[in-house]
Structures are given as structure tokens and as C-alpha cells.
XYZ file of C-alpha atoms in Angstrom:
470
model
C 31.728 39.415 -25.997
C 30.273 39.334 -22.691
C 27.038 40.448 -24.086
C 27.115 36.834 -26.275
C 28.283 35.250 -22.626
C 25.082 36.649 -21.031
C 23.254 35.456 -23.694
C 24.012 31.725 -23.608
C 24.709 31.596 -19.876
C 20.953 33.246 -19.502
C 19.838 30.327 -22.109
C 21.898 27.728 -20.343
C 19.526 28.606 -17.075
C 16.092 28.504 -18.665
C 16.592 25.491 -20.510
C 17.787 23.830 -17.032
C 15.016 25.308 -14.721
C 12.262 24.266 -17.553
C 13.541 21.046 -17.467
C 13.943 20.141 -13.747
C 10.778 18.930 -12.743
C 8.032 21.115 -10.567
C 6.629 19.743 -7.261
C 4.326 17.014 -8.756
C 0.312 16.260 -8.067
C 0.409 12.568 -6.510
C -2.121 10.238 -7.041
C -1.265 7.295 -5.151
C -3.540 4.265 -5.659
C -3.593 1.101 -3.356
C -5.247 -1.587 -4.221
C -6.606 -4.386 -1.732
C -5.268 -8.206 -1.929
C -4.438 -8.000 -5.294
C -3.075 -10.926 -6.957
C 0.785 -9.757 -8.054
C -0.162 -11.640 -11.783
C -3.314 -10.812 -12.079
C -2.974 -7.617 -14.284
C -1.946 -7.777 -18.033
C 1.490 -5.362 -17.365
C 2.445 -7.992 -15.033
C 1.706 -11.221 -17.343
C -1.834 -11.660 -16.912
C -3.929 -13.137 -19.255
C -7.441 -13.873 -18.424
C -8.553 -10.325 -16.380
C -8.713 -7.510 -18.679
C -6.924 -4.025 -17.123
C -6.607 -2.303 -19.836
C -6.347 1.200 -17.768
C -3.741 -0.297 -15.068
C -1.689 -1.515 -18.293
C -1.790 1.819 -20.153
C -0.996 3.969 -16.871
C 2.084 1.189 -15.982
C 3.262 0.997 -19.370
C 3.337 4.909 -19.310
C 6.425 4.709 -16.769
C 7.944 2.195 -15.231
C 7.192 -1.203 -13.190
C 8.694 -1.667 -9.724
C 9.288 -5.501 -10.134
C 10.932 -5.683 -6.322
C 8.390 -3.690 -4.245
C 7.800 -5.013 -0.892
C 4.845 -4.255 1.735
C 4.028 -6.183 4.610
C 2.025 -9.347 4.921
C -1.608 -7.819 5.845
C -3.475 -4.363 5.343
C -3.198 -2.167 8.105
C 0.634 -2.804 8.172
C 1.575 -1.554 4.998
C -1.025 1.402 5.597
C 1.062 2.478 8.677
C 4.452 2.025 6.369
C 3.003 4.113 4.120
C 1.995 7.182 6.532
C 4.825 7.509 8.244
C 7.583 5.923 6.438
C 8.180 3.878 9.860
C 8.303 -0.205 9.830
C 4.766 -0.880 11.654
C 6.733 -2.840 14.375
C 7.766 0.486 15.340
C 4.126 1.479 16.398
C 3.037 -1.847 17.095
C 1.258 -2.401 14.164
C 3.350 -5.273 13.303
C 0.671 -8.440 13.698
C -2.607 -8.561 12.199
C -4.991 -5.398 11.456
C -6.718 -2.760 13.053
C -10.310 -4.187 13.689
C -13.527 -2.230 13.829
C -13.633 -2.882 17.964
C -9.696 -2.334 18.443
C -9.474 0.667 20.674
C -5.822 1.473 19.282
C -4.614 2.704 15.663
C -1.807 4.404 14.740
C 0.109 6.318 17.283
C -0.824 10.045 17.321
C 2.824 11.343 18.165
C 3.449 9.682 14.488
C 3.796 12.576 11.285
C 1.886 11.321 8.379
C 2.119 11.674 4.737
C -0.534 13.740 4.178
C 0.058 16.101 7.219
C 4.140 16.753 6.338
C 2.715 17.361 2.623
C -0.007 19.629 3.953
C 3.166 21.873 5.967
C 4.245 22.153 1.957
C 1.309 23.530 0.921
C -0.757 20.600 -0.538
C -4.862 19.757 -0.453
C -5.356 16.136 0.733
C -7.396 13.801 0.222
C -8.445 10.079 0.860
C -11.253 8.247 -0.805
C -11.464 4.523 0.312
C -10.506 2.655 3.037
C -8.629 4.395 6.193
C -7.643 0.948 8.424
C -5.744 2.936 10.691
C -8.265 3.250 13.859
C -11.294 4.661 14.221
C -11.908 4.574 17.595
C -11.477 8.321 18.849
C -12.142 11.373 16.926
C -8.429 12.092 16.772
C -7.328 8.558 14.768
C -10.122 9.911 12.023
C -8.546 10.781 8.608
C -9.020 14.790 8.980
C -7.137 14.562 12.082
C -4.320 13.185 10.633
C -3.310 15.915 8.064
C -6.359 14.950 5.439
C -8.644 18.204 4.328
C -11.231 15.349 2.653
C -12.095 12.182 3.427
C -14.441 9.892 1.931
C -15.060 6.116 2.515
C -14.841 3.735 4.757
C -12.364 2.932 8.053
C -12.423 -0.645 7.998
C -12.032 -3.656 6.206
C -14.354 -6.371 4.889
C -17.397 -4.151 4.587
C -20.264 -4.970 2.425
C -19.714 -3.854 -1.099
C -23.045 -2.369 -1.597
C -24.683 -1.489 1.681
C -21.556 -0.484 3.254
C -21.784 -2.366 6.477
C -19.121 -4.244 8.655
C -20.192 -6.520 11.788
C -23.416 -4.878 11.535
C -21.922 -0.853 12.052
C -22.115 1.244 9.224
C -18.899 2.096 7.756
C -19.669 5.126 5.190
C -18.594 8.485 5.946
C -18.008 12.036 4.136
C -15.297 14.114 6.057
C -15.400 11.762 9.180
C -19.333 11.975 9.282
C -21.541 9.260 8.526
C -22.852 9.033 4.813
C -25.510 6.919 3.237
C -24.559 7.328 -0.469
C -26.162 4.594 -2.198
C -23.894 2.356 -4.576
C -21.440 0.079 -4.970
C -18.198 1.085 -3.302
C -15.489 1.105 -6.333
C -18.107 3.326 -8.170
C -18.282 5.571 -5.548
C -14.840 5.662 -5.243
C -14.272 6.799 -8.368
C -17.360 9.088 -9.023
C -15.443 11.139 -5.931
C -11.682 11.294 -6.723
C -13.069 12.190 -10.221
C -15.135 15.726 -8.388
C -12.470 16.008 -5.638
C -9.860 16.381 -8.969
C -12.316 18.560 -10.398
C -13.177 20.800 -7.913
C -9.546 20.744 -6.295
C -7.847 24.091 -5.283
C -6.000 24.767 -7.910
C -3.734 26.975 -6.201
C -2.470 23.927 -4.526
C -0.137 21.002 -6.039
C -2.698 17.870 -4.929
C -2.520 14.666 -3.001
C -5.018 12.351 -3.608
C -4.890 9.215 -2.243
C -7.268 6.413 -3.070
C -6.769 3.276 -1.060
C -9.398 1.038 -2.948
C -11.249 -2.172 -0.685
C -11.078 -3.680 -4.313
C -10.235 -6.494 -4.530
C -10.585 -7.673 -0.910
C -13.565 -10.037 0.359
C -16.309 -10.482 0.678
C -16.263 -11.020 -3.133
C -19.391 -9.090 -4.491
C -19.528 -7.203 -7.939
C -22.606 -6.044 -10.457
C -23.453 -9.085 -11.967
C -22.299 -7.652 -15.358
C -18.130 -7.577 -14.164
C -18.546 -10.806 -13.465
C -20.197 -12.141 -16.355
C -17.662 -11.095 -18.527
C -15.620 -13.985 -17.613
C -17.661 -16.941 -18.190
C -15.047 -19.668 -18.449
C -13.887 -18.504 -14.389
C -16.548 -19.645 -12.012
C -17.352 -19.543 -7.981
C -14.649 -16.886 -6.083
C -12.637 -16.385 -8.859
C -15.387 -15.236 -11.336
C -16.161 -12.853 -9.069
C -12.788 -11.180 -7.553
C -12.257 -10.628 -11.961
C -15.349 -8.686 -11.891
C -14.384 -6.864 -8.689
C -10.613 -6.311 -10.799
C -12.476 -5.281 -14.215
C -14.739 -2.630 -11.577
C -11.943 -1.339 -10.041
C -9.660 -1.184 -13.178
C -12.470 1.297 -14.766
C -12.372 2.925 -11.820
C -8.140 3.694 -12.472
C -9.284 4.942 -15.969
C -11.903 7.578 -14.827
C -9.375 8.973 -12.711
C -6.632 8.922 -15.178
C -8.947 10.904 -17.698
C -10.331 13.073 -14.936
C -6.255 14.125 -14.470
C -6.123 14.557 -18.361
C -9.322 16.356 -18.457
C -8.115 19.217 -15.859
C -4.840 19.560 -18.205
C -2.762 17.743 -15.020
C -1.222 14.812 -16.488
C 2.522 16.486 -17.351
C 2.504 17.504 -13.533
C 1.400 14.304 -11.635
C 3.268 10.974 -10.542
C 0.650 8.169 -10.629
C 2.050 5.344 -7.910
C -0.158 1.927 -7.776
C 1.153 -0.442 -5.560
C -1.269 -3.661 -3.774
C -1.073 -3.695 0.385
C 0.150 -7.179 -0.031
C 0.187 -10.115 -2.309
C -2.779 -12.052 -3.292
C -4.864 -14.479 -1.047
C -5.535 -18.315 -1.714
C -3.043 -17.791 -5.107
C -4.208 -20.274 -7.410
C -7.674 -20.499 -6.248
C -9.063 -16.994 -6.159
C -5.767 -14.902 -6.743
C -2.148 -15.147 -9.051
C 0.941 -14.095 -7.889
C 2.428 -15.852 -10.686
C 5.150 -18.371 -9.829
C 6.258 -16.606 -6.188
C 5.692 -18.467 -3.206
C 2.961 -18.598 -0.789
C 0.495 -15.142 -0.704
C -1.133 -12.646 1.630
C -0.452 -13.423 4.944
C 2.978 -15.372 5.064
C 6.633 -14.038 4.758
C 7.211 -15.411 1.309
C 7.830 -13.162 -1.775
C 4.028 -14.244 -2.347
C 2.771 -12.272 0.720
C 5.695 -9.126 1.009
C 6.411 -8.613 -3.169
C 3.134 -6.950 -4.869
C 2.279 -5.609 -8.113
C 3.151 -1.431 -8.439
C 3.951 0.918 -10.925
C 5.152 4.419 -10.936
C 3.969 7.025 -13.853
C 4.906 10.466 -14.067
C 5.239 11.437 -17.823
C 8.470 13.006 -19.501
C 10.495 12.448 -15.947
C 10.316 8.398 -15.410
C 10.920 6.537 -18.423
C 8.288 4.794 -20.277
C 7.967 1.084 -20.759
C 10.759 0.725 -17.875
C 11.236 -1.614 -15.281
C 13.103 -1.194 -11.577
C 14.679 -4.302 -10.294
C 15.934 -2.769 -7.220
C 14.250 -3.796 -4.097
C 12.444 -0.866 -2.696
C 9.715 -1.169 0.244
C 6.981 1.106 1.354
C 8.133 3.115 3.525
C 10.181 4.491 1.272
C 7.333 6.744 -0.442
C 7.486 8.871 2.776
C 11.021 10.093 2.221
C 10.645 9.964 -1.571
C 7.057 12.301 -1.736
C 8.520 14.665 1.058
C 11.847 15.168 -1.211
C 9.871 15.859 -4.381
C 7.614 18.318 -2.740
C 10.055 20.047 -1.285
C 8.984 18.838 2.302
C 11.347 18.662 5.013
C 12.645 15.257 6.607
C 13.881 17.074 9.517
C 11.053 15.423 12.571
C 11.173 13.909 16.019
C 10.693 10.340 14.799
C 13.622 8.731 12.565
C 12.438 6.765 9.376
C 13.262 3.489 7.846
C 12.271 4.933 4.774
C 14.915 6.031 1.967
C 14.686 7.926 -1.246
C 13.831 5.410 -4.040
C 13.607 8.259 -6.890
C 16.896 7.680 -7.879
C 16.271 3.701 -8.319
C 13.001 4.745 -10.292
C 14.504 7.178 -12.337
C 17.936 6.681 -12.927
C 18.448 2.813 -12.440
C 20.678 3.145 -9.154
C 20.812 0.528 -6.697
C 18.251 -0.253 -3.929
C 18.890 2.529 -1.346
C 18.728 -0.434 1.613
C 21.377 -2.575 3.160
C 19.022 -4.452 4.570
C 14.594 -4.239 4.397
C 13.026 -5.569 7.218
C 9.606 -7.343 5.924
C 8.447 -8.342 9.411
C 9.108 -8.701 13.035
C 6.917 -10.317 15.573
C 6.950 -12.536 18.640
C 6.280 -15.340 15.939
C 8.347 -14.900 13.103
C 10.300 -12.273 11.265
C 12.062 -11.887 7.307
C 14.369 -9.735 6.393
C 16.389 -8.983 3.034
C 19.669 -8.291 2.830
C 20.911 -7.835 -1.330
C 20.090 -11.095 -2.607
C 20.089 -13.009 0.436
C 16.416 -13.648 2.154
C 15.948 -15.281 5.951
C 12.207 -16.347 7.039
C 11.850 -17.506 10.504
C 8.974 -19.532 11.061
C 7.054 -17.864 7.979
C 3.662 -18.616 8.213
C 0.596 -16.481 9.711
C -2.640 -17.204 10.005
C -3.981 -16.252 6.128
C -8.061 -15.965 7.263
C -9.757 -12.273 6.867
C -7.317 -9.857 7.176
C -4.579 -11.895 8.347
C -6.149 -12.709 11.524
C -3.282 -13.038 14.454
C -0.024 -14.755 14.038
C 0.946 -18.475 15.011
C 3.941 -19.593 15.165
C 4.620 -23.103 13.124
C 7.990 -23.554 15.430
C 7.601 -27.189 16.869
C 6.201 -27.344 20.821
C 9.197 -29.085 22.842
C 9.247 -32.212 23.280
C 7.009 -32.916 20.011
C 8.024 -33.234 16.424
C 7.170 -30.146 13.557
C 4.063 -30.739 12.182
C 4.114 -32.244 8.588
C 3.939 -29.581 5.809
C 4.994 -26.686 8.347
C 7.971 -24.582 6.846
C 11.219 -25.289 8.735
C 11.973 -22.892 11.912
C 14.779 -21.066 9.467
C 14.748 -20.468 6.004
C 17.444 -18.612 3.706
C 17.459 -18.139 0.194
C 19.141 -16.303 -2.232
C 16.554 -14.791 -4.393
C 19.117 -14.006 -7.133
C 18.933 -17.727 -8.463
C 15.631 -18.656 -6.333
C 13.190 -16.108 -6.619
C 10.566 -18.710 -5.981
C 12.273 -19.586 -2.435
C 12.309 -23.360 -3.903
C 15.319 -23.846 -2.085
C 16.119 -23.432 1.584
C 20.533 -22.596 1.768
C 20.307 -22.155 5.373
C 22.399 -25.427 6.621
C 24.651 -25.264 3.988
C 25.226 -21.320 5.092
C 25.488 -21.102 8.467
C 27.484 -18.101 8.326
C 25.175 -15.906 6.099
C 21.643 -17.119 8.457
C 24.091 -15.720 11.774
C 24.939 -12.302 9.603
C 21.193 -12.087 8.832
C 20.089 -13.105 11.895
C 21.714 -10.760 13.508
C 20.418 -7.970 11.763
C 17.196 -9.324 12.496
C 17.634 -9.464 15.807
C 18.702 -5.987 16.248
C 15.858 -4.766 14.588
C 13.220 -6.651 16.500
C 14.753 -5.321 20.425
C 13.561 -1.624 18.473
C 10.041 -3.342 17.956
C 7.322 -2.048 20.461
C 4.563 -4.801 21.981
C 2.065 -6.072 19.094
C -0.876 -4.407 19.763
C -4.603 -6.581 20.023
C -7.721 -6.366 19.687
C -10.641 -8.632 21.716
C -11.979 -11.016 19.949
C -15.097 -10.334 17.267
C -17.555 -12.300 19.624
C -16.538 -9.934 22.455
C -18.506 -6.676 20.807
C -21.933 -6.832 20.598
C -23.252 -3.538 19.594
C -24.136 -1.988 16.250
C -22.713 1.339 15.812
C -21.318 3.683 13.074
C -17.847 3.454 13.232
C -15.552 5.764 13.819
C -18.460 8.065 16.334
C -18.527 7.629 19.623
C -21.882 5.911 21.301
């Protein structure tokens, strides 16, 4: 008798610890000012992704993932699982003559996942300062790097304000190409040639599909009924698509696919929707407070543990894949800096609620959004939307003059249950919910450090190769 108890207690065990899932290889891809409809998974029509729309339809669509309104933000999110305002990150990006990037006191992603035991790696675009040695990507917890540290650099001779921005493990590189190929051609060795003693994190934040719009002529020429911008940002979403599917089969190819959680996520929503992007029927895009700027594409695949063909409807934001990698690698949370960040596996996997009370989308001198269930307040919503967000202005009226015609009102409230399209502003006929709202706004921005800034471009002269010091 207690031989046959033995038995099936020792049966009960294996068939639990085979089934709870190992610490996981993490690809996490980010693409660049992608349009939230623009993919076929999320509706699209007229751009073929046929490798995006395999990999999503493999697990399951996050159809309430938030980010923040520009690039370097939602960067900064990710890597530390902090709201940017928090390392005053909060307005605009990190330009190529900013001499500030994220705070070095701040524990990254890659350098908590490195204390359990992983090789790291980015391939694409940094955006997180470049202007000491000790902002570069293998000082802050990466053992590769590969790309480029700032925005808006030329797609095929890899230069930005006339400094070249190319580099192989934080030295300068001059590997000829066009970017989204070389992208790809090196996650698909750095996957090959990976430690394979190690569980992997491979991050590859794309420039696709960010300006200036340039793509082999034969992308773009695949969709002759588009013309002018457009034409071109499908062949720069085609490029970059094929570029998903070589490192998809490069995962399959090293017999990884059971053990890896593929997350693809855009840094915010699409610019000039309708003209060059489609976030579908949200409001506004890339640069503004609306659910067209802050609620992106994403995806999360990891087969035989998230559910195929599913979809999450529980807002989640970025910071929360800080908490959320660290748990499933068996990382600890325990650090000097508290995070914002909560663990969304639950919501992914199981269906459970959004882990938030409240997400804050944005606080700055100008404006601010936050989300609290259903209920949505924008305070003067609009940014500047020119290249990579630019710096903020507020739309609030000057005294003594009226609000400028076609300028959002200074407070907005919606309830995205029954407006998901923020058609229609509820704040004066809910005075009581803006104050609640408010409030919690309010106490978030007196946590917010000072915006940092940048001079202007026509202040820097000088060609150099970023991220080395003259």
C-alpha cells in the first residue's frame, strides 16, 4: 500500500514539474512608429505581415497595451519598469547632442536578467544616451550590442545630423547595408552562436518603421496602388516583417521555440494616421495623449504556456515587462528603486484583470493622461507630433485670449468602455469622476523629476561618431 502511494505521489510530481514552465529565452521585438492597424492580426488589409500574423496568432494579442507618446519614453519604461517622469524622461527624446540619458543609479532589464544568469543582447536602436561611455548599451547590463543609438538615421549609410551612428559592441562599425537587413542578419548569428549554457535575452528594438522613409525599391514596389510616404513606410513594414520571420526560424532552427516568449509591442502609435500610418479608428497618433498615441499594436507568443489565437483586454502598460521578465526568470524584485511596473502574466495567461488601479500615460509641465478602469482624463493632450515628438506645447488658452479653434479642450474624460474612440468628452457632465482622476494625477506628477532638454539641433555643429568622445 504505501509502495502504490509512492508510486502515484512520485508520478503526481513529475507530471507537475514537467509541466510548469522553465525560465524562458525572450525575444522581445519593438518596432518604431508603427501604425496600431497596419498589420493583418490587427485588421490590416493592404500591408502584407505574414510573419508578425503567424507569430501573434501563435499566442495571444494584447488589445489594451499602452506605451508612452514618443520613443525614448517607452524605451526608459521598458528598462527599468519606472514611468519615464520618474527619470525625467517624460517630454520628448533623447537627441544625438543631449548630454543626459537615462539615469545610471537606474537597474535595467538586461542587467537584473544578467544577475540570473542570462546573455544579452541588443540589435537596433539604443535611444537612451550616448553621450558618456557609461550610458552605452554594454554598460548597462548588455554583453552585445549592435546598431545604432539614435533616431532618424539614414537607412542605408547609417548617418544622423551628419555623425555616424553604426556600432558593434559600443565601437564604431561600417557594415554596409540597409539597416532592417542588418538587423536581422545579426539576431539571426547572435541566436546562433549564443551560449547555450545560458537561457537568452535578445532584444531587437527595430528603427523600422520610423522616418526618414527609405526602403529597396523592390518593398516598395510591391504596393503599387499606395504612392508618395505611404508606398514607402509598406515597404519599410514588408522589410522589417521578413526580418520577424528570419528570426522566428533562426529560434526554430536552434530547436528553441518550446522555450522562448516572443513579445512585439510598437514604442507608440502611428504618425500622421491616415496619411502615412493606421491606427484604425482610435484617436489622434504618435505624439498626443489619445489612445492613438499611448495604445499600440503587441503580441505575446510563448508556445504550449499562452494560449493560441487569444486575445487580452486588460489594460497593461510597459513597464510592466520589468516585473513580469524578472518573475519568470526567477530574478529578484527586491532593489533600491520602487517600480510602477506589475506582473501582467497572469492577465496574459489566465484572463485576470489588469493588475493597475490606475496607469499613468504621461505627466509633464504641459499635459498629463491617466487611466483609471474604464475611465480616461487628458489634460491639454496635444504635443508637438514633428520627428520624434519634438518638445511639448501646451494648447491651454494664454489669459486673457480665447482657445485657439480646433485645440482639444483644457480637460477631457472619457469612458473608454462605450468610447474607445474618445468621441465624446464626459468631463462637465462628471465633475466628480475628472476631481477623483485628477487627483490621482496630481499625486503622481509632485513624484515627477524636472523634464530633461536638450539644445537645440542648430546649436551643434560638429560631425562626430556618436556615442565616442571627441
Amino acid at each position: 500500500m504505501k509502495s502504490a502511494l509512492f508510486v502515484a505521489l512520485l508520478s503526481f510530481f513529475t507530471v507537475w514539474t514537467y509541466a510548469e514552465p522553465s525560465r524562458p529565452h525572450i525575444v522581445f521585438m519593438l518596432a518604431d512608429d508603427l501604425g496600431r492597424a497596419d498589420c493583418g492580426f490587427m485588421g490590416g488589409k493592404i500591408i502584407q505581415t505574414p510573419h508578425l500574423d503567424k507569430l501573434a496568432k501563435a499566442g495571444a494579442i494584447l488589445d489594451q497595451f499602452y506605451v508612452q507618446p514618443v520613443c525614448s519614453p517607452t524605451r526608459a519604461a521598458l528598462m527599468t519598469g519606472r514611468y519615464p517622469m520618474r527619470h525625467g524622461l517624460q517630454v520628448g527624446v533623447v537627441r544625438p547632442w543631449a548630454e543626459y540619458g537615462l539615469p545610471l543609479e537606474e537597474r535595467t532589464l538586461p542587467q537584473a536578467l544578467k544577475e540570473g544568469g542570462y546573455e544579452t543582447a541588443i540589435v537596433g536602436k539604443w535611444h537612451l544616451g550616448s553621450f558618456q561611455p557609461a550610458y552605452l548599451p554594454l554598460q548597462r547590463g548588455f554583453d552585445h550590442q549592435y546598431g545604432h543609438y539614435n533616431g532618424a538615421l539614414d537607412y542605408f549609410i547609417h548617418i544622423r545630423d551628419g555623425g555616424h551612428d553604426w556600432h558593434r559592441d559600443d565601437q564604431e562599425n561600417h557594415d554596409e547595408g540597409y539597416s532592417t537587413h542588418l538587423l536581422a542578419k545579426e539576431s539571426v548569428r547572435l541566436i546562433r552562436e549564443r551560449d547555450k549554457t545560458k537561457p537568452l535575452f535578445l532584444y531587437v528594438p527595430f528603427n523600422a518603421v520610423h522616418g526618414p522613409y527609405q526602403v529597396p525599391e523592390s518593398y516598395s514596389k510591391a504596393y503599387p496602388d499606395l504612392k508618395g510616404t505611404r508606398q514607402k513606410y509598406a515597404g519599410m513594414l514588408t522589410a522589417m516583417d521578413e526580418a520577424v520571420g528570419q528570426i522566428a526560424a533562426a529560434i526554430d532552427a536552434a530547436g528553441m521555440r518550446k522555450d522562448t516568449l516572443f513579445i512585439f509591442s510598437s514604442d507608440n502609435g502611428g504618425p500622421s494616421p491616415g496619411q502615412i500610418t493606421d491606427n484604425g479608428p482610435l484617436r489622434a497618433g504618435k505624439g498626443t495623449l489619445y489612445e492613438g498615441g499611448t495604445r499600440v499594436v503587441a503580441f505575446a507568443t510563448w508556445d504550449g504556456v499562452i494560449k493560441a489565437g487569444s486575445k487580452v483586454t486588460s489594460a497593461l502598460h510597459m513597464v510592466d515587462w520589468y516585473p513580469t521578465l524578472l518573475k519568470l526568470a526567477g530574478v529578484s524584485l527586491e532593489q533600491k528603486l520602487p517600480l510602477d511596473g506589475r506582473d501582467a502574466w497572469p492577465a496574459i495567461t489566465e484572463g485576470a484583470a489588469s493588475p493597475h488601479d490606475a496607469i499613468l500615460l504621461n505627466t509633464t509641465p504641459a499635459n498629463g493622461a491617466i487611466r483609471m478602469g474604464d475611465w480616461k482624463l487628458v489634460l491639454a493632450g496635444n504635443i508637438s507630433d514633428s520627428e520624434e515628438g519634438g518638445e511639448p506645447k501646451a494648447k491651454a488658452k494664454k489669459k486673457g485670449k480665447k482657445k485657439a479653434a480646433g485645440n482639444p479642450p483644457d480637460v477631457e474624460l472619457f469612458d473608454l468602455a462605450s468610447d474607445p474612440n474618445e468621441k465624446t468628452n464626459l468631463a462637465s457632465a462628471n465633475p466628480g469622476k475628472v476631481a477623483e482622476l485628477r487627483a490621482r494625477l496630481e499625486s503622481l506628477a509632485a513624484e515627477a523629476l524636472p523634464p530633461k532638454s536638450a539644445p537645440k539641433a542648430a546649436n551643434f555643429k560638429t560631425p562626430r561618431v556618436w556615442g565616442q568622445k571627441d
